[in-house]
XYZ file of C-alpha atoms in Angstrom:
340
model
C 37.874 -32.076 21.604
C 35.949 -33.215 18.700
C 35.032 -33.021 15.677
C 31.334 -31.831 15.153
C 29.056 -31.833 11.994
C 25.624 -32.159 10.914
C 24.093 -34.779 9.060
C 20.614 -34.065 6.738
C 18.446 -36.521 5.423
C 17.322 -34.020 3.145
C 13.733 -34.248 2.976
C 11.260 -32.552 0.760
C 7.328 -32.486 0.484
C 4.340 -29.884 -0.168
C 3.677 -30.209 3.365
C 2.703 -26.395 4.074
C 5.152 -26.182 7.180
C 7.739 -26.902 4.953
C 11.061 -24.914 4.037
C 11.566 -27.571 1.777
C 8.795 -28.102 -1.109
C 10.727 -29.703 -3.959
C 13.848 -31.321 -4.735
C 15.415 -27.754 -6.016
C 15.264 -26.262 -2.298
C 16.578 -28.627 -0.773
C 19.500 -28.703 -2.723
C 20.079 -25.488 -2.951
C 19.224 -25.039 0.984
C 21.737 -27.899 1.478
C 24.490 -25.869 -0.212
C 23.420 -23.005 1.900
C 23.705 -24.497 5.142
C 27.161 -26.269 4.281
C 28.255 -22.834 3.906
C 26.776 -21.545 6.792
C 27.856 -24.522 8.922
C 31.446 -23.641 8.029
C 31.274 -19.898 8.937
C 30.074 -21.160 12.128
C 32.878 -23.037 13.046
C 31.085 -26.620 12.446
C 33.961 -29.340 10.971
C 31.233 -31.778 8.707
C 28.588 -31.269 6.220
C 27.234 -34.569 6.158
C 24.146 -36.285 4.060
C 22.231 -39.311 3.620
C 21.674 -41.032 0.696
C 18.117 -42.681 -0.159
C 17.083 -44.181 -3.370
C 13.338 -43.842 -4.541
C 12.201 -41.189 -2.067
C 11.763 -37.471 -1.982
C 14.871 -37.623 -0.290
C 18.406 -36.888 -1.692
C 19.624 -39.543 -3.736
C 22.839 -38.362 -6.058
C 25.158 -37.229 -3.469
C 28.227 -36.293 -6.305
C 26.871 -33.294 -7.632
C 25.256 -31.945 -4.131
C 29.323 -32.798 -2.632
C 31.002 -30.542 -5.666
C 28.907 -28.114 -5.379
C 29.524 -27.802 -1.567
C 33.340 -28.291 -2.298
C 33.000 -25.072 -4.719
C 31.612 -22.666 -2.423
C 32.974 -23.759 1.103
C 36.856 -24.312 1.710
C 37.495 -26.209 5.076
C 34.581 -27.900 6.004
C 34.635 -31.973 5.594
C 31.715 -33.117 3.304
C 30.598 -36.299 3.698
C 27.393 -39.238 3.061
C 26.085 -41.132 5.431
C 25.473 -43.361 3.367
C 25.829 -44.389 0.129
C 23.987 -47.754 -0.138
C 26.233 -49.802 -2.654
C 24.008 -52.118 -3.531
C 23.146 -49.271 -6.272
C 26.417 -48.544 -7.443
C 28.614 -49.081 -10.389
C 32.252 -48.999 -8.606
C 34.006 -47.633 -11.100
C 32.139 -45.442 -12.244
C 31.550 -44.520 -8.465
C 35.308 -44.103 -8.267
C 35.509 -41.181 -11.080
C 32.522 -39.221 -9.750
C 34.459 -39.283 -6.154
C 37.581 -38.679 -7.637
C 36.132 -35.751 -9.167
C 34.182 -34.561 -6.641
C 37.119 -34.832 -4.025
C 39.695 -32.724 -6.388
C 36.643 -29.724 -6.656
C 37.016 -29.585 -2.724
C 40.531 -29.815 -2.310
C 40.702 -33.230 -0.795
C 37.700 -32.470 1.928
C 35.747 -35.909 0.726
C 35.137 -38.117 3.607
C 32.392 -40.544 1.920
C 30.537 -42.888 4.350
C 29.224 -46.077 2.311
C 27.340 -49.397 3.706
C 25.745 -52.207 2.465
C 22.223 -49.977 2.442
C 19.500 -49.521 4.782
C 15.810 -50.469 4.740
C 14.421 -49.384 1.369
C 11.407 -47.974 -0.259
C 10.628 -50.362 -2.806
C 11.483 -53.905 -3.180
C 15.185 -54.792 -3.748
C 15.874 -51.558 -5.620
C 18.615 -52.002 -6.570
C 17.502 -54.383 -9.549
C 15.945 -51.454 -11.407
C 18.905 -50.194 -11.351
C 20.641 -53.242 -13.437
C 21.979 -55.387 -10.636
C 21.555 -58.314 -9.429
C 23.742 -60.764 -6.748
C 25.583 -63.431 -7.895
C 24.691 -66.783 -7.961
C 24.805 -68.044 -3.984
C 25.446 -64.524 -2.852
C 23.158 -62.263 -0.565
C 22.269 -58.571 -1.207
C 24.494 -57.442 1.823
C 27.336 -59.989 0.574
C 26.755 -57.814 -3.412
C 27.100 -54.892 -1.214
C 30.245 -55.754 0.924
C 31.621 -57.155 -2.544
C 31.240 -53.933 -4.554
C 32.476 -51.708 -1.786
C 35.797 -53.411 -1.951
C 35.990 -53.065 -5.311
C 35.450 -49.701 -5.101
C 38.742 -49.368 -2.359
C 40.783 -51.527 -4.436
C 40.533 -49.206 -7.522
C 40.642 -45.992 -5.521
C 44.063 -46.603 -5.187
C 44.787 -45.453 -8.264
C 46.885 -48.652 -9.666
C 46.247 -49.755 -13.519
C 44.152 -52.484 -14.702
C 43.050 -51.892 -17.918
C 44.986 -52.934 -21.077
C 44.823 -49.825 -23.103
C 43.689 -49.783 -27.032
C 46.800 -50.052 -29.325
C 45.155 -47.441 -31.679
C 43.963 -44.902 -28.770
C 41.996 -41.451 -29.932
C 44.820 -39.867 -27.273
C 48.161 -41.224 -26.401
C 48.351 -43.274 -23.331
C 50.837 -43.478 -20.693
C 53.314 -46.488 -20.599
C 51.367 -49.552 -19.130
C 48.035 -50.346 -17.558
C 45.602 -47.432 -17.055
C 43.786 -46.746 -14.284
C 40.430 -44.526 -13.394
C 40.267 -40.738 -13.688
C 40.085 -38.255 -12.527
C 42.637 -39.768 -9.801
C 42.345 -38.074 -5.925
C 45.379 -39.136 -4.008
C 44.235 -40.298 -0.363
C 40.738 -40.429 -1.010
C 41.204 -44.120 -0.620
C 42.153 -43.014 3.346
C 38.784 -41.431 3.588
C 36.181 -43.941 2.870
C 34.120 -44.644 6.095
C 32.013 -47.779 6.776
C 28.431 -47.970 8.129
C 27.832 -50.725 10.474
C 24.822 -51.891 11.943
C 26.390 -54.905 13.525
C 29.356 -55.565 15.147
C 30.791 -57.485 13.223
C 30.142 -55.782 10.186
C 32.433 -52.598 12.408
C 35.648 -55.453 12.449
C 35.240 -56.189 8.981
C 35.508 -52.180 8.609
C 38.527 -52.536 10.610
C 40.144 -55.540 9.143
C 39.726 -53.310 5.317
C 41.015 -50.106 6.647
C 37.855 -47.619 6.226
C 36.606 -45.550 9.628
C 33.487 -46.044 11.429
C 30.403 -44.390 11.205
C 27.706 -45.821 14.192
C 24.141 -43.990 13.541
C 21.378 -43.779 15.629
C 20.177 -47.326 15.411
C 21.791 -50.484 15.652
C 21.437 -54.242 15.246
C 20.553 -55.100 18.792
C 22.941 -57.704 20.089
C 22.523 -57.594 23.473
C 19.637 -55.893 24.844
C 21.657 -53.465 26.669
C 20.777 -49.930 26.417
C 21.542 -48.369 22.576
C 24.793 -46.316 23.437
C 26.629 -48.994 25.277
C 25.878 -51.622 22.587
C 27.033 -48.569 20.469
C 29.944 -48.153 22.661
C 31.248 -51.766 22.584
C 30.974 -52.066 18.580
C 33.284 -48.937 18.832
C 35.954 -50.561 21.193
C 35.619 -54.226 18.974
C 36.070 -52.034 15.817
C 39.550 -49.969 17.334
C 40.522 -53.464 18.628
C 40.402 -54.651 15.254
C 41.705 -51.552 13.445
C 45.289 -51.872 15.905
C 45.124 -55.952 15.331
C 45.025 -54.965 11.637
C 48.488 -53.175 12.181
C 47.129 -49.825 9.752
C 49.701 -46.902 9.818
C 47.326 -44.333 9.936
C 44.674 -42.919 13.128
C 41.258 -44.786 12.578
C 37.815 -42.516 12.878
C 34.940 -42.887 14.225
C 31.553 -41.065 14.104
C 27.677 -41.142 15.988
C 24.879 -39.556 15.305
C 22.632 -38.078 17.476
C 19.329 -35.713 17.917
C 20.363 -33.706 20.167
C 18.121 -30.145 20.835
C 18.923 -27.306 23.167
C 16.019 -25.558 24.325
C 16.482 -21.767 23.845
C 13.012 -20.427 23.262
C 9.712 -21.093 22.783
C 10.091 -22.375 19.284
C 12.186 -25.110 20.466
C 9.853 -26.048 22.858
C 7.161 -26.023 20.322
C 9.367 -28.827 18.142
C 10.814 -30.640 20.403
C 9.798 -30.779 23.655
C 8.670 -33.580 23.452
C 12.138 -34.998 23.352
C 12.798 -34.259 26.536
C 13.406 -37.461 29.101
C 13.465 -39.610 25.587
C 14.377 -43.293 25.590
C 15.601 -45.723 23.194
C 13.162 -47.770 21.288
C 13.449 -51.260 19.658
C 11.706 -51.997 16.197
C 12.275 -54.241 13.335
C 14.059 -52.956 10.379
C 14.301 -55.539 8.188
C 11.642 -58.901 8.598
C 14.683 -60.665 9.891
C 16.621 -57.879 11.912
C 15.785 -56.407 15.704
C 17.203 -53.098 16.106
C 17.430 -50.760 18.837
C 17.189 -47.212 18.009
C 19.301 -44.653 20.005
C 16.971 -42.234 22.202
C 16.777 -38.350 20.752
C 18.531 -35.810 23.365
C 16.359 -32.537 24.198
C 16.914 -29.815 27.054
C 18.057 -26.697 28.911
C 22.011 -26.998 27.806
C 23.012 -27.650 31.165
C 20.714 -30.716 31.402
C 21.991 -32.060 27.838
C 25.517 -31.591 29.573
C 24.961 -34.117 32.342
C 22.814 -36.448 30.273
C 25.162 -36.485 27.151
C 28.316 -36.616 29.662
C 27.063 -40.328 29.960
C 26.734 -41.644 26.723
C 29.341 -43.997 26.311
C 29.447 -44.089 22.564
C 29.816 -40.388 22.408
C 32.932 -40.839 24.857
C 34.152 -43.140 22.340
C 34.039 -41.336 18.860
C 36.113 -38.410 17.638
C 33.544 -37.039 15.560
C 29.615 -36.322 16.759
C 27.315 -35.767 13.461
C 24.300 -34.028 14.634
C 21.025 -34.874 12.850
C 19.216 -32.013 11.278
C 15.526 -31.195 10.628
C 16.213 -29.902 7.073
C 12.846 -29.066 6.093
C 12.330 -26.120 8.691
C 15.100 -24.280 6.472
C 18.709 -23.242 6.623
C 17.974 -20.235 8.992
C 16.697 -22.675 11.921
C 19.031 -25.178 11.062
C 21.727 -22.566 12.105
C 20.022 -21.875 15.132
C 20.158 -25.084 16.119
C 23.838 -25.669 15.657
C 24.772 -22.844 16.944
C 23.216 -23.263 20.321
C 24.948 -26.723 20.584
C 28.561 -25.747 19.415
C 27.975 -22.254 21.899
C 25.826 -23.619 24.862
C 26.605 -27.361 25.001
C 30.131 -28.177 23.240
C 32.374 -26.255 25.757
C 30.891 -27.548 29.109
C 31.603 -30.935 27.523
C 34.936 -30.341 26.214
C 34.250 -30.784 22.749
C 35.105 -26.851 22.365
């Protein structure tokens, strides 16, 4: 069994194929298929987070508006690139966002990814410190993010407060007990997946890694996974670690399929540079009859591995195909692999 949800980048353009031409539908279509995504049994309404694009970018108001309407589902990010983010502050929008849904926040947050302009996250008032790398500013502000999820005071309230204060230091609100147990960790590397370990958030593995090894993608995949639960049980945490991958995967029902993405079919994994510095190996996209994607996704090691499969979306053809094409994987593919 596992846990399956999808996972939009949440694109928008004029493009006249588009079910998405603005920033307005896709919101609104993202709420939508959250909703429908529940009612069809699916366990995670993931997004990604991208700063500078015509892509979503404020994931807190999208994730309380899900939490609103829908009432089991997980929502999630994948990710939130903290190179852009003000910690605390960060930790009262979660906090708020995660009491809305009823404690349903499961917020995947990394270091960042490749970005549209230069170092973005300067025009947004940051800046590493002196000596310290982008990634390390990352890393750094991530962990200050855990430490004051955990709801313990630190600030020395005013004597002469506009309200009355409680005895002693204050701390952040809105407070959401056990979000702290729900932050996840995106790791290109694998040692980036240890140090997730080593601070107690989960895993999530994407569709592209640092390639360390020049094996194929879902065994590299597949090893960072088994260094990370190493880690996670050296740690000694009292509580189950997670892990998620994403994957393209397309069953082939009719002719429309075909028409998108047959193309996929007999894909393989590609290798690319995404940073100047950085080769990566990019997972291959999965398209078929369902009983071929049985037998070829039976054999993906990193799959094996994770609890939770986050299926990658093409949000701009609109919420109706979008439930199409989850539905054909939880029906026609999930049982014959046990994931059902």
């Amino acid at each position: 069994m596992k846990k399956i949800g999808f996972l939009s980048f949440g694109h928008w353009s004029g493009h006249p194929a588009y079910k998405t031409r603005t920033a307005s539908d896709t919101l609104l279509q993202s709420i939508d298929l959250a909703v429908a995504a529940e009612e069809l049994g699916l366990d995670g309404a993931y997004f990604r987070v991208h700063h500078f694009a015509a892509q979503l970018a404020s994931p807190f108001p999208l994730l309380s508006a899900i939490g609103a309407k829908t009432s089991k589902i997980e929502i999630g990010t994948g990710v939130i690139d903290m190179r852009y983010e003000n910690p605390l502050y960060m930790v009262e929008d979660a906090g708020a966002a995660d009491l809305i849904s009823r404690g349903r926040l499961q917020l995947g947050i990394s270091r960042g990814s490749p970005e549209q302009v230069i170092d973005g996250w300067r025009y947004f008032g940051y800046e590493p410190a002196k000596g310290e790398t982008d990634a390390e500013m990352g890393r750094r502000k991530a962990l200050e993010f855990l430490d004051k999820l955990k709801g313990v005071g630190f600030a020395q309230p005013n004597p002469y407060p506009m309200f009355p204060n409680p005895p002693g230091l204050l701390r952040l609100e809105p407070h959401s007990e056990g979000l702290r147990e729900r932050i996840w960790w995106g790791a290109a590397s694998n040692a980036t997946a240890v140090w997730a370990a080593e601070n107690g958030m989960h895993l999530q593995s994407s569709t592209l890694k640092f390639d360390e090894s020049g094996k194929p993608f879902h065994i590299q995949q597949a090893e960072q996974i088994r260094l990370y639960k190493e880690a996670w049980k050296k740690a000694g945490h009292q509580r189950e670690a997670r892990v998620s991958v994403s994957r393209s995967i397309f069953a082939l029902m009719n002719d429309q399929d075909r028409v998108y993405f047959g193309r996929d079919v007999n894909g393989v994994d590609k290798i690319g540079m995404i940073e100047a510095d950085k080769r990566a190996i990019f997972g291959k996209s999965y398209a078929g009859e369902p009983d071929q994607l049985i037998k070829e996704l039976a054999r993906d090691e990193a799959i094996q591995e994770a609890d939770t499969l986050l299926l990658t979306i093409p949000n701009t053809l609109g919420v109706d195909y979008n439930v199409h094409v989850l539905s054909s994987i939880l029906e026609h593919v999930a049982p014959g692999l046990g994931w059902r």
